[in-house]
Every structure is written in C-alpha cells, then in structure tokens.
Amino acid sequence: MKIYTKTGDKGITSLLGGIRVPKSDLRIDAYGTIDELNSYLGLVRDQPVNQKRGDLLKEIQDRLFTIGADLATVPGKEKVKKPDLHLEDIALLEKEMDLMEMELPPLKAFILPGGHQSVSFCHLARTVCRRAERITVELASFEEVSELIIQYLNRLSDFLFVLGRAMSQELGAEEITWKPRI
C-alpha cells in the first residue's frame, strides 16, 4: 500500500463514513490537533524520567487514536467500526493524578513552564491538549461530538500539568513560580 494517494491534492479529504470535506474543516482541525498532541505525548513518553510511566503514556496515546477516529467519523454514521472511549479512561487519568499529587508539595502559585527540557516538552503537550479541547468544544457547537471526548481532553490537560510537576520533582528541577508585577 502506498502512503500517498493523491486524493487530497486539491485540499479535500475523506471522513470515515464516506463524505469528503475541505482540509480546513473544523473537524479536520480537531483530529489534526489530536494527532499533534499524540506526537508531543510520544516525545514526553520518550524522556528517560518517564521510563516507569511508559505503559501509562502509551495507553493515553492509544486513547488519543480512539478520539481521533471518533472525530474523523461523519456524525451519525453509527455503522462505522471504530474504538470507543469509556468513563474508565477518564477515571484512570484522575487516579494517576491523585497518586502523583500525593508526592508533590501543595500548589500555592502559578508555575511558569520550564525548569528542565523534559518538563518543557510536557508543558508543550499540555498546551496542545488545551488547544485540542478548545477546537473540539467549538466543533461540538456545530456538530455532534461525544461529551466523553471533551471530558477526556479536559482531564488530560490537568494530568499533563501534574505530570510536569512530578517530572520536575523527580529531575530535581526548580519549579519557577510566577510573581506578577504589581
């Protein structure tokens, strides 16, 4: 199978379920941003500090493929075979956040992204996740989108924030707090 099909050369692509839409369609932007997030998450997973979290981060990447498949499907096409997102997927993120937060000092101020390159990669993933969430929420105002997707993306951005804090602690990197000029 060739990777190039030339069917998108005029700026049109196919959704699962058979319709063709412009590549600038909000639905394409939504699942394209999920793909971008997944790439950043791969970068986060590849950091040595996350070696023990590799399976968890791969699980999250798998769920992002699930979300991408859902967003790439024509609304109402129930016969299209695709994986499902479950409430347990959101619960897993919450459980993992709770475990990490037990080891972290209480948060008393906003934290500036950075402190270590690996942590910065995590913050990049978090901000792309927030963008994916905003685009998906906008899409949901026009077309049907599963509420679980929006909930998952919201929880995932929180998870990535906590993960960044945990990574900072494990790397011995300073968390730099924001001190606003007043």
PDB file of N, CA and C in Angstrom, residues 26-27 30 71 75 132-151 153:
ATOM      1  N   LEU A  26     -13.396  22.299  10.383  1.00  0.00           N
ATOM      2  CA  LEU A  26     -13.154  22.292  11.822  1.00  0.00           C
ATOM      3  C   LEU A  26     -12.941  20.874  12.353  1.00  0.00           C
ATOM      4  N   ARG A  27     -13.635  19.910  11.802  1.00  0.00           N
ATOM      5  CA  ARG A  27     -13.469  18.508  12.229  1.00  0.00           C
ATOM      6  C   ARG A  27     -12.049  18.027  11.914  1.00  0.00           C
ATOM      7  N   ALA A  30      -9.733  19.571  14.377  1.00  0.00           N
ATOM      8  CA  ALA A  30      -9.844  18.912  15.688  1.00  0.00           C
ATOM      9  C   ALA A  30      -9.008  17.642  15.717  1.00  0.00           C
ATOM     10  N   LEU A  71     -13.450  11.590  15.982  1.00  0.00           N
ATOM     11  CA  LEU A  71     -13.579  12.915  15.360  1.00  0.00           C
ATOM     12  C   LEU A  71     -13.489  12.848  13.836  1.00  0.00           C
ATOM     13  N   PRO A  75     -20.616  12.460  11.600  1.00  0.00           N
ATOM     14  CA  PRO A  75     -21.611  12.353  12.670  1.00  0.00           C
ATOM     15  C   PRO A  75     -22.831  11.554  12.216  1.00  0.00           C
ATOM     16  N   ALA A 132      -6.543  21.484  21.541  1.00  0.00           N
ATOM     17  CA  ALA A 132      -7.404  20.415  21.009  1.00  0.00           C
ATOM     18  C   ALA A 132      -8.775  20.460  21.681  1.00  0.00           C
ATOM     19  N   GLU A 133      -8.778  20.710  22.977  1.00  0.00           N
ATOM     20  CA  GLU A 133     -10.043  20.810  23.708  1.00  0.00           C
ATOM     21  C   GLU A 133     -10.869  21.991  23.199  1.00  0.00           C
ATOM     22  N   ARG A 134     -10.236  23.152  23.016  1.00  0.00           N
ATOM     23  CA  ARG A 134     -10.974  24.335  22.536  1.00  0.00           C
ATOM     24  C   ARG A 134     -11.566  24.105  21.153  1.00  0.00           C
ATOM     25  N   ILE A 135     -10.788  23.504  20.268  1.00  0.00           N
ATOM     26  CA  ILE A 135     -11.279  23.239  18.912  1.00  0.00           C
ATOM     27  C   ILE A 135     -12.426  22.234  18.958  1.00  0.00           C
ATOM     28  N   THR A 136     -12.299  21.215  19.797  1.00  0.00           N
ATOM     29  CA  THR A 136     -13.346  20.196  19.902  1.00  0.00           C
ATOM     30  C   THR A 136     -14.620  20.785  20.489  1.00  0.00           C
ATOM     31  N   VAL A 137     -14.486  21.665  21.469  1.00  0.00           N
ATOM     32  CA  VAL A 137     -15.665  22.339  22.036  1.00  0.00           C
ATOM     33  C   VAL A 137     -16.335  23.201  20.966  1.00  0.00           C
ATOM     34  N   GLU A 138     -15.528  23.891  20.174  1.00  0.00           N
ATOM     35  CA  GLU A 138     -16.109  24.697  19.089  1.00  0.00           C
ATOM     36  C   GLU A 138     -16.833  23.799  18.093  1.00  0.00           C
ATOM     37  N   LEU A 139     -16.207  22.684  17.716  1.00  0.00           N
ATOM     38  CA  LEU A 139     -16.847  21.737  16.798  1.00  0.00           C
ATOM     39  C   LEU A 139     -18.180  21.250  17.370  1.00  0.00           C
ATOM     40  N   ALA A 140     -18.202  20.993  18.679  1.00  0.00           N
ATOM     41  CA  ALA A 140     -19.428  20.495  19.329  1.00  0.00           C
ATOM     42  C   ALA A 140     -20.557  21.516  19.285  1.00  0.00           C
ATOM     43  N   SER A 141     -20.241  22.782  19.063  1.00  0.00           N
ATOM     44  CA  SER A 141     -21.309  23.778  18.959  1.00  0.00           C
ATOM     45  C   SER A 141     -21.980  23.737  17.581  1.00  0.00           C
ATOM     46  N   PHE A 142     -21.376  23.024  16.627  1.00  0.00           N
ATOM     47  CA  PHE A 142     -21.937  22.905  15.281  1.00  0.00           C
ATOM     48  C   PHE A 142     -22.393  21.492  14.931  1.00  0.00           C
ATOM     49  N   GLU A 143     -21.678  20.501  15.463  1.00  0.00           N
ATOM     50  CA  GLU A 143     -21.930  19.110  15.102  1.00  0.00           C
ATOM     51  C   GLU A 143     -21.867  18.236  16.348  1.00  0.00           C
ATOM     52  N   GLU A 144     -22.382  17.037  16.227  1.00  0.00           N
ATOM     53  CA  GLU A 144     -22.358  16.106  17.346  1.00  0.00           C
ATOM     54  C   GLU A 144     -20.922  15.673  17.661  1.00  0.00           C
ATOM     55  N   VAL A 145     -20.551  15.803  18.924  1.00  0.00           N
ATOM     56  CA  VAL A 145     -19.259  15.331  19.437  1.00  0.00           C
ATOM     57  C   VAL A 145     -19.540  14.676  20.780  1.00  0.00           C
ATOM     58  N   SER A 146     -18.947  13.538  21.010  1.00  0.00           N
ATOM     59  CA  SER A 146     -19.130  12.830  22.273  1.00  0.00           C
ATOM     60  C   SER A 146     -18.657  13.693  23.445  1.00  0.00           C
ATOM     61  N   GLU A 147     -19.502  13.800  24.478  1.00  0.00           N
ATOM     62  CA  GLU A 147     -19.127  14.537  25.682  1.00  0.00           C
ATOM     63  C   GLU A 147     -17.906  13.924  26.353  1.00  0.00           C
ATOM     64  N   LEU A 148     -17.746  12.607  26.212  1.00  0.00           N
ATOM     65  CA  LEU A 148     -16.592  11.941  26.813  1.00  0.00           C
ATOM     66  C   LEU A 148     -15.282  12.453  26.230  1.00  0.00           C
ATOM     67  N   ILE A 149     -15.281  12.809  24.955  1.00  0.00           N
ATOM     68  CA  ILE A 149     -14.058  13.331  24.335  1.00  0.00           C
ATOM     69  C   ILE A 149     -13.663  14.644  24.994  1.00  0.00           C
ATOM     70  N   ILE A 150     -14.617  15.525  25.163  1.00  0.00           N
ATOM     71  CA  ILE A 150     -14.327  16.826  25.779  1.00  0.00           C
ATOM     72  C   ILE A 150     -13.879  16.635  27.228  1.00  0.00           C
ATOM     73  N   GLN A 151     -14.543  15.751  27.958  1.00  0.00           N
ATOM     74  CA  GLN A 151     -14.154  15.466  29.339  1.00  0.00           C
ATOM     75  C   GLN A 151     -12.745  14.882  29.398  1.00  0.00           C
ATOM     76  N   LEU A 153     -10.260  15.207  27.222  1.00  0.00           N
ATOM     77  CA  LEU A 153      -9.246  16.214  26.898  1.00  0.00           C
ATOM     78  C   LEU A 153      -9.052  17.189  28.054  1.00  0.00           C
TER      79      LEU A 153
END
